[in-house]
Amino acid sequence: MNNTIFDFIGGNTGDWKVIKMTTLKGDSLPKVTHIDKLSSSLINRFEGIWSLKGVVSNLRYTEKSDKDKLVAIQEDLGRSKATYAALIPIRKNEVWWNLAQDDRRKIMENQSRHTHIGMEYLPAIARKLFHSRDIEEPFDFLTWFEFSPEDEPAFNELLSKLRQTEEWKFVDREIDIRLKRV
Amino acid sequence: MNNTIFDFIGGNTGDWKVIKMTTLKGDSLPKVTHIDKLSSSLINRFEGIWSLKGVVSNLRYTEKSDKDKLVAIQEDLGRSKATYAALIPIRKNEVWWNLAQDDRRKIMENQSRHTHIGMEYLPAIARKLFHSRDIEEPFDFLTWFEFSPEDEPAFNELLSKLRQTEEWKFVDREIDIRLKRV
């Protein structure tokens, strides 16, 4: 069985040094200097100052034509040149979660073009989504990005575009944690 | 925060007595006489003979018009007259999980009419889906049904219809455990 469960542990040590931590919406998280991203189990780890857990899942909105494009051009995490990263935990409000699948998809794709915006920045920005909502965690998603220092302006542009979308009106907690590989 | 994580513990004691356990596809589970369904945490419980964990999630395929119908007619678990139950753990194969969202939805709804078949048996058959795939469990779903003894023939008919669908060709493990409230 593949590892699907990961812990993001904020504390005083770890593989990723925190450069900047910005709370965009909702409650912040306690300040930490480092983050470790560890393959985990469902057992809670009492390490660090805080710990966020997420699970890898199947793509829940992406349709066949986009999925094929994504698979063809996206790159994996862990590229040696990708020394910068960002951990952005996100929560969406109850209005979002009470929508039906087709309504959520309409907002994500027809109105917000979520997949297409992300695709413009491939393969430079590698990305992985961890789901947290269904495992009683404080956030719904932990989004993780890796890129090289020269692609940081492009990454900021990507975020700026996403945050202006219709979809982002449903986000009620968001913290942007910028990291550099130790 | 609502409880979303549940354990189904098979053993020698519990709120539900096992009437019959049938392995329809793939490996069976060890025989047990009782099952307990408990609100849980992500910590593993080392009780019983086996233990299956699942999480409640949002509806991932149901569109607005069907969702509204479901909400209007379905009934909750725990009705006093619903003294019969079934726990049916299911796993689907990798072909299914490699499909994109729109392909899965087409098979579920256009070809298999999953939601509509289930709806024919509402409110008699109450139903809850627990997701297990993303938390490193042996099954993808734990499906749970509650009904009164006189609705057992209708329940068998519902299962028979679902098992003949296109969707069911992707099921590679299925165990049907029939239960009676103690």
Short mmCIF file of C-alpha atoms in Angstrom, two decimals:
data_model
loop_
_atom_site.label_atom_id
_atom_site.label_comp_id
_atom_site.label_asym_id
_atom_site.label_seq_id
_atom_site.Cartn_x
_atom_site.Cartn_y
_atom_site.Cartn_z
CA MET A 1 0.00 0.00 0.00
CA ASN A 2 1.34 3.46 -0.86
CA ASN A 3 1.81 6.03 1.86
CA THR A 4 -1.07 8.43 1.68
CA ILE A 5 -0.93 10.06 5.12
CA PHE A 6 1.46 12.92 5.87
CA ASP A 7 2.25 15.12 8.87
CA PHE A 8 3.44 18.70 8.54
CA ILE A 9 5.12 19.44 11.84
CA GLY A 10 5.90 23.04 12.75
CA GLY A 11 8.63 23.46 15.38
CA ASN A 12 12.24 24.41 15.99
CA THR A 13 13.83 21.86 13.69
CA GLY A 14 13.01 20.35 10.33
CA ASP A 15 13.98 20.03 6.69
CA TRP A 16 12.35 23.33 5.70
CA LYS A 17 13.20 26.70 7.25
CA VAL A 18 10.33 29.19 7.53
CA ILE A 19 11.08 32.42 5.63
CA LYS A 20 7.73 34.11 6.13
CA MET A 21 4.34 33.23 7.56
CA THR A 22 1.34 35.32 6.56
CA THR A 23 -2.22 34.84 7.79
CA LEU A 24 -4.53 35.91 4.97
CA LYS A 25 -7.85 34.95 6.55
CA GLY A 26 -9.06 33.55 9.86
CA ASP A 27 -7.00 32.48 12.85
CA SER A 28 -3.23 32.30 12.55
CA LEU A 29 -1.00 29.45 13.66
CA PRO A 30 1.71 29.85 16.33
CA LYS A 31 5.05 31.01 14.89
CA VAL A 32 7.60 28.31 14.16
CA THR A 33 11.07 28.44 12.60
CA HIS A 34 11.00 25.09 10.77
CA ILE A 35 8.61 22.61 9.21
CA ASP A 36 9.08 18.90 8.70
CA LYS A 37 6.97 17.01 6.14
CA LEU A 38 6.82 13.38 7.14
CA SER A 39 5.12 10.29 5.85
CA SER A 40 2.94 9.31 8.75
CA SER A 41 0.24 7.08 10.09
CA LEU A 42 -3.11 7.97 11.56
CA ILE A 43 -1.61 7.93 15.01
CA ASN A 44 -1.11 11.46 16.26
CA ARG A 45 2.44 12.64 16.77
CA PHE A 46 3.03 14.92 19.72
CA GLU A 47 6.08 16.65 18.31
CA GLY A 48 6.79 20.24 17.40
CA ILE A 49 4.64 23.23 18.23
CA TRP A 50 1.81 22.28 15.91
CA SER A 51 1.12 19.44 13.57
CA LEU A 52 -1.18 19.27 10.56
CA LYS A 53 -2.20 15.99 9.00
CA GLY A 54 -3.37 15.43 5.42
CA VAL A 55 -4.06 12.52 3.09
CA VAL A 56 -3.36 12.14 -0.61
CA SER A 57 -6.49 11.27 -2.57
CA ASN A 58 -7.73 10.87 -6.11
CA LEU A 59 -8.51 14.02 -8.15
CA ARG A 60 -12.11 14.94 -7.32
CA TYR A 61 -12.93 17.53 -9.97
CA THR A 62 -10.45 17.17 -12.82
CA GLU A 63 -11.96 15.85 -16.03
CA LYS A 64 -10.27 13.48 -18.46
CA SER A 65 -8.89 16.04 -20.94
CA ASP A 66 -7.33 18.16 -18.18
CA LYS A 67 -6.09 15.13 -16.26
CA ASP A 68 -4.19 13.88 -19.33
CA LYS A 69 -2.60 17.32 -19.79
CA LEU A 70 -1.62 17.52 -16.12
CA VAL A 71 -0.04 14.08 -16.12
CA ALA A 72 1.91 14.95 -19.27
CA ILE A 73 3.46 18.19 -18.04
CA GLN A 74 3.57 18.27 -14.24
CA GLU A 75 6.76 17.35 -12.38
CA ASP A 76 7.22 15.51 -9.11
CA LEU A 77 8.13 16.95 -5.74
CA GLY A 78 11.73 16.68 -4.62
CA ARG A 79 13.54 18.22 -7.62
CA SER A 80 17.00 19.33 -6.47
CA LYS A 81 16.64 22.80 -8.01
CA ALA A 82 13.32 23.35 -6.22
CA THR A 83 14.78 24.70 -2.98
CA TYR A 84 11.80 26.93 -2.23
CA ALA A 85 8.46 25.65 -1.01
CA ALA A 86 5.16 26.93 0.31
CA LEU A 87 2.72 25.27 2.69
CA ILE A 88 -0.69 26.92 2.42
CA PRO A 89 -3.36 25.40 4.68
CA ILE A 90 -6.85 26.37 3.56
CA ARG A 91 -10.37 26.01 4.93
CA LYS A 92 -13.57 26.66 2.98
CA ASN A 93 -16.84 27.68 4.61
CA GLU A 94 -20.00 25.59 5.14
CA VAL A 95 -21.74 27.20 2.16
CA TRP A 96 -19.11 25.59 -0.09
CA TRP A 97 -19.41 22.17 1.52
CA ASN A 98 -23.19 22.20 1.31
CA LEU A 99 -23.03 22.71 -2.45
CA ALA A 100 -23.54 19.66 -4.68
CA GLN A 101 -20.66 18.24 -6.74
CA ASP A 102 -21.79 19.92 -9.98
CA ASP A 103 -22.15 23.33 -8.31
CA ARG A 104 -18.68 23.10 -6.76
CA ARG A 105 -17.24 22.02 -10.09
CA LYS A 106 -18.95 24.92 -11.90
CA ILE A 107 -17.43 27.41 -9.50
CA MET A 108 -13.98 25.79 -9.66
CA GLU A 109 -13.76 25.39 -13.40
CA ASN A 110 -16.29 27.48 -15.31
CA GLN A 111 -16.04 30.54 -13.10
CA SER A 112 -12.62 30.20 -11.51
CA ARG A 113 -10.64 28.16 -14.05
CA HIS A 114 -8.68 26.67 -11.14
CA THR A 115 -7.01 23.87 -13.12
CA HIS A 116 -6.20 26.10 -16.07
CA ILE A 117 -4.60 28.80 -13.92
CA GLY A 118 -2.42 26.17 -12.23
CA MET A 119 -1.51 24.66 -15.58
CA GLU A 120 -0.04 27.94 -16.85
CA TYR A 121 2.69 27.57 -14.24
CA LEU A 122 3.63 23.97 -14.97
CA PRO A 123 6.14 22.42 -14.83
CA ALA A 124 7.90 25.23 -12.89
CA ILE A 125 5.60 25.05 -9.87
CA ALA A 126 5.22 21.48 -8.58
CA ARG A 127 2.14 21.02 -6.46
CA LYS A 128 0.55 18.44 -4.19
CA LEU A 129 -2.82 18.57 -2.46
CA PHE A 130 -3.41 16.91 0.91
CA HIS A 131 -6.98 16.49 2.17
CA SER A 132 -7.69 17.18 5.84
CA ARG A 133 -11.40 17.94 6.12
CA ASP A 134 -12.63 14.37 6.63
CA ILE A 135 -10.10 13.48 9.32
CA GLU A 136 -11.20 16.06 11.90
CA GLU A 137 -8.39 18.51 11.22
CA PRO A 138 -8.62 22.32 11.54
CA PHE A 139 -8.08 22.91 7.79
CA ASP A 140 -9.80 21.35 4.76
CA PHE A 141 -6.68 21.20 2.58
CA LEU A 142 -2.93 21.47 2.98
CA THR A 143 -1.51 22.69 -0.31
CA TRP A 144 2.21 22.19 -0.89
CA PHE A 145 4.25 23.79 -3.66
CA GLU A 146 7.92 23.43 -4.64
CA PHE A 147 9.81 25.70 -7.04
CA SER A 148 13.23 27.17 -7.69
CA PRO A 149 14.09 30.66 -6.35
CA GLU A 150 13.86 32.23 -9.83
CA ASP A 151 10.27 31.02 -10.14
CA GLU A 152 9.12 32.77 -6.96
CA PRO A 153 7.62 35.76 -8.85
CA ALA A 154 5.65 33.36 -11.05
CA PHE A 155 4.41 31.54 -7.95
CA ASN A 156 3.25 34.83 -6.42
CA GLU A 157 1.41 35.61 -9.63
CA LEU A 158 -0.29 32.20 -9.59
CA LEU A 159 -1.50 32.77 -6.02
CA SER A 160 -2.69 36.25 -6.81
CA LYS A 161 -4.78 34.94 -9.71
CA LEU A 162 -6.31 32.14 -7.63
CA ARG A 163 -7.13 34.46 -4.75
CA GLN A 164 -9.16 36.69 -7.08
CA THR A 165 -11.40 33.87 -8.26
CA GLU A 166 -15.03 33.18 -7.38
CA GLU A 167 -13.88 29.99 -5.67
CA TRP A 168 -11.74 31.94 -3.20
CA LYS A 169 -14.80 33.75 -1.80
CA PHE A 170 -15.56 30.48 0.00
CA VAL A 171 -12.12 30.36 1.69
CA ASP A 172 -12.47 31.41 5.33
CA ARG A 173 -9.03 30.49 6.64
CA GLU A 174 -5.72 30.68 4.80
CA ILE A 175 -2.14 30.86 5.99
CA ASP A 176 0.74 31.27 3.56
CA ILE A 177 3.98 29.74 4.89
CA ARG A 178 7.07 30.26 2.71
CA LEU A 179 9.95 27.84 3.13
CA LYS A 180 13.50 27.21 2.06
CA ARG A 181 15.12 23.80 2.05
CA VAL A 182 17.71 23.50 4.86
CA MET B 1 -16.37 19.78 15.05
CA ASN B 2 -18.66 16.88 14.12
CA ASN B 3 -17.49 13.32 14.49
CA THR B 4 -16.53 12.08 11.08
CA ILE B 5 -14.36 9.06 11.96
CA PHE B 6 -15.91 5.70 12.80
CA ASP B 7 -14.62 2.24 13.71
CA PHE B 8 -16.48 -0.95 12.83
CA ILE B 9 -15.11 -3.54 15.23
CA GLY B 10 -15.77 -7.20 14.56
CA GLY B 11 -15.48 -9.45 17.61
CA ASN B 12 -17.36 -11.44 20.21
CA THR B 13 -19.43 -8.59 21.61
CA GLY B 14 -21.15 -5.54 20.21
CA ASP B 15 -24.45 -3.81 19.47
CA TRP B 16 -25.05 -5.76 16.28
CA LYS B 17 -25.21 -9.55 16.04
CA VAL B 18 -23.92 -11.09 12.81
CA ILE B 19 -26.63 -13.15 11.05
CA LYS B 20 -24.69 -13.99 7.90
CA MET B 21 -21.36 -13.07 6.34
CA THR B 22 -20.89 -13.66 2.62
CA THR B 23 -17.72 -12.94 0.65
CA LEU B 24 -18.79 -11.97 -2.87
CA LYS B 25 -15.38 -11.07 -4.29
CA GLY B 26 -11.76 -11.11 -3.10
CA ASP B 27 -10.43 -12.11 0.30
CA SER B 28 -12.84 -12.75 3.14
CA LEU B 29 -12.60 -11.38 6.68
CA PRO B 30 -12.25 -13.64 9.75
CA LYS B 31 -15.61 -14.77 11.14
CA VAL B 32 -17.01 -12.76 14.03
CA THR B 33 -20.28 -13.01 15.95
CA HIS B 34 -20.81 -9.29 16.65
CA ILE B 35 -19.98 -5.87 15.27
CA ASP B 36 -19.72 -2.58 17.13
CA LYS B 37 -19.98 0.73 15.26
CA LEU B 38 -18.21 3.38 17.26
CA SER B 39 -17.43 7.03 16.83
CA SER B 40 -13.67 7.05 16.86
CA SER B 41 -10.48 8.99 16.42
CA LEU B 42 -7.61 8.38 14.07
CA ILE B 43 -5.83 6.43 16.78
CA ASN B 44 -6.06 2.72 16.07
CA ARG B 45 -8.05 0.61 18.49
CA PHE B 46 -6.71 -2.84 19.19
CA GLU B 47 -10.01 -4.39 20.09
CA GLY B 48 -12.03 -7.20 18.59
CA ILE B 49 -10.87 -9.62 15.93
CA TRP B 50 -10.75 -7.04 13.16
CA SER B 51 -11.43 -3.35 12.92
CA LEU B 52 -12.33 -1.25 9.88
CA LYS B 53 -12.11 2.53 9.92
CA GLY B 54 -14.02 4.95 7.71
CA VAL B 55 -14.69 8.68 7.51
CA VAL B 56 -17.85 10.55 6.60
CA SER B 57 -17.29 12.97 3.72
CA ASN B 58 -19.18 15.25 1.39
CA LEU B 59 -21.07 13.71 -1.55
CA ARG B 60 -18.54 13.44 -4.37
CA TYR B 61 -20.73 12.66 -7.40
CA THR B 62 -24.29 13.68 -6.58
CA GLU B 63 -25.54 16.68 -8.53
CA LYS B 64 -27.81 19.40 -7.19
CA SER B 65 -31.17 18.05 -8.43
CA ASP B 66 -30.50 14.57 -6.99
CA LYS B 67 -29.01 15.96 -3.79
CA ASP B 68 -32.15 17.98 -3.10
CA LYS B 69 -34.31 14.88 -3.68
CA LEU B 70 -32.13 12.75 -1.40
CA VAL B 71 -32.21 15.29 1.41
CA ALA B 72 -36.00 15.53 1.10
CA ILE B 73 -36.78 11.82 1.35
CA GLN B 74 -33.95 9.96 3.07
CA GLU B 75 -34.17 9.10 6.77
CA ASP B 76 -31.46 9.02 9.42
CA LEU B 77 -29.78 6.01 10.92
CA GLY B 78 -30.96 4.84 14.33
CA ARG B 79 -34.71 4.49 13.67
CA SER B 80 -36.17 2.16 16.33
CA LYS B 81 -38.00 0.02 13.76
CA ALA B 82 -34.79 -0.48 11.74
CA THR B 83 -33.51 -3.48 13.67
CA TYR B 84 -31.72 -4.99 10.67
CA ALA B 85 -28.48 -3.66 9.24
CA ALA B 86 -25.85 -4.55 6.68
CA LEU B 87 -22.17 -3.64 6.63
CA ILE B 88 -20.78 -4.08 3.12
CA PRO B 89 -17.08 -3.18 2.78
CA ILE B 90 -16.12 -2.62 -0.85
CA ARG B 91 -12.90 -2.09 -2.78
CA LYS B 92 -12.68 -0.95 -6.40
CA ASN B 93 -9.75 -1.75 -8.67
CA GLU B 94 -6.96 0.53 -9.88
CA VAL B 95 -8.62 1.00 -13.28
CA TRP B 96 -11.49 2.77 -11.51
CA TRP B 97 -9.23 5.00 -9.45
CA ASN B 98 -7.16 6.00 -12.46
CA LEU B 99 -10.28 7.29 -14.24
CA ALA B 100 -10.92 11.04 -14.19
CA GLN B 101 -13.85 12.49 -12.24
CA ASP B 102 -16.09 12.85 -15.31
CA ASP B 103 -15.44 9.26 -16.43
CA ARG B 104 -16.25 7.88 -12.97
CA ARG B 105 -19.39 9.99 -12.83
CA LYS B 106 -20.49 8.78 -16.29
CA ILE B 107 -20.17 5.16 -15.22
CA MET B 108 -21.91 5.78 -11.89
CA GLU B 109 -24.82 7.80 -13.16
CA ASN B 110 -25.30 7.54 -16.93
CA GLN B 111 -24.53 3.85 -17.18
CA SER B 112 -25.24 2.53 -13.70
CA ARG B 113 -27.85 4.96 -12.35
CA HIS B 114 -26.40 4.39 -8.86
CA THR B 115 -28.21 7.29 -7.16
CA HIS B 116 -31.52 6.56 -8.87
CA ILE B 117 -31.48 2.88 -7.95
CA GLY B 118 -30.80 3.80 -4.30
CA MET B 119 -33.54 6.41 -4.39
CA GLU B 120 -36.20 3.85 -5.34
CA TYR B 121 -35.72 2.27 -1.92
CA LEU B 122 -35.94 5.45 0.15
CA PRO B 123 -36.94 6.09 2.86
CA ALA B 124 -37.19 2.36 3.77
CA ILE B 125 -33.47 1.66 3.42
CA ALA B 126 -31.36 4.20 5.34
CA ARG B 127 -27.79 4.38 4.11
CA LYS B 128 -24.46 5.89 5.10
CA LEU B 129 -21.18 5.81 3.22
CA PHE B 130 -17.84 5.80 5.02
CA HIS B 131 -14.66 6.45 3.02
CA SER B 132 -11.59 4.33 3.77
CA ARG B 133 -9.37 4.48 0.70
CA ASP B 134 -7.37 7.57 1.64
CA ILE B 135 -6.57 6.44 5.17
CA GLU B 136 -4.58 3.34 4.26
CA GLU B 137 -7.36 0.88 4.99
CA PRO B 138 -7.94 -2.45 3.18
CA PHE B 139 -11.28 -1.36 1.68
CA ASP B 140 -12.21 1.81 -0.25
CA PHE B 141 -15.68 2.17 1.25
CA LEU B 142 -17.66 0.84 4.17
CA THR B 143 -21.32 1.00 3.26
CA TRP B 144 -23.84 0.76 6.07
CA PHE B 145 -27.58 0.19 5.69
CA GLU B 146 -30.42 0.06 8.25
CA PHE B 147 -33.93 -1.24 7.59
CA SER B 148 -36.83 -3.01 9.26
CA PRO B 149 -37.18 -6.81 8.89
CA GLU B 150 -40.11 -6.47 6.45
CA ASP B 151 -37.91 -4.42 4.11
CA GLU B 152 -35.24 -7.10 3.82
CA PRO B 153 -36.55 -8.40 0.46
CA ALA B 154 -36.46 -4.84 -0.91
CA PHE B 155 -32.90 -4.45 0.34
CA ASN B 156 -31.85 -7.67 -1.39
CA GLU B 157 -33.44 -6.39 -4.59
CA LEU B 158 -31.54 -3.09 -4.31
CA LEU B 159 -28.22 -4.94 -3.92
CA SER B 160 -29.01 -7.24 -6.80
CA LYS B 161 -29.67 -4.25 -9.07
CA LEU B 162 -26.47 -2.46 -8.05
CA ARG B 163 -24.34 -5.58 -8.49
CA GLN B 164 -25.50 -5.90 -12.10
CA THR B 165 -24.38 -2.39 -13.03
CA GLU B 166 -21.38 -1.32 -15.12
CA GLU B 167 -19.95 0.32 -11.99
CA TRP B 168 -19.80 -3.01 -10.17
CA LYS B 169 -17.38 -4.45 -12.74
CA PHE B 170 -14.73 -2.32 -11.01
CA VAL B 171 -15.44 -3.85 -7.57
CA ASP B 172 -12.70 -6.36 -6.73
CA ARG B 173 -13.49 -7.04 -3.07
CA GLU B 174 -16.92 -7.15 -1.45
CA ILE B 175 -18.16 -8.74 1.76
CA ASP B 176 -21.83 -8.67 2.73
CA ILE B 177 -22.35 -8.79 6.49
CA ARG B 178 -25.97 -8.96 7.67
CA LEU B 179 -26.74 -7.80 11.19
CA LYS B 180 -29.51 -7.66 13.74
CA ARG B 181 -29.62 -5.15 16.57
CA VAL B 182 -28.93 -6.83 19.96
#
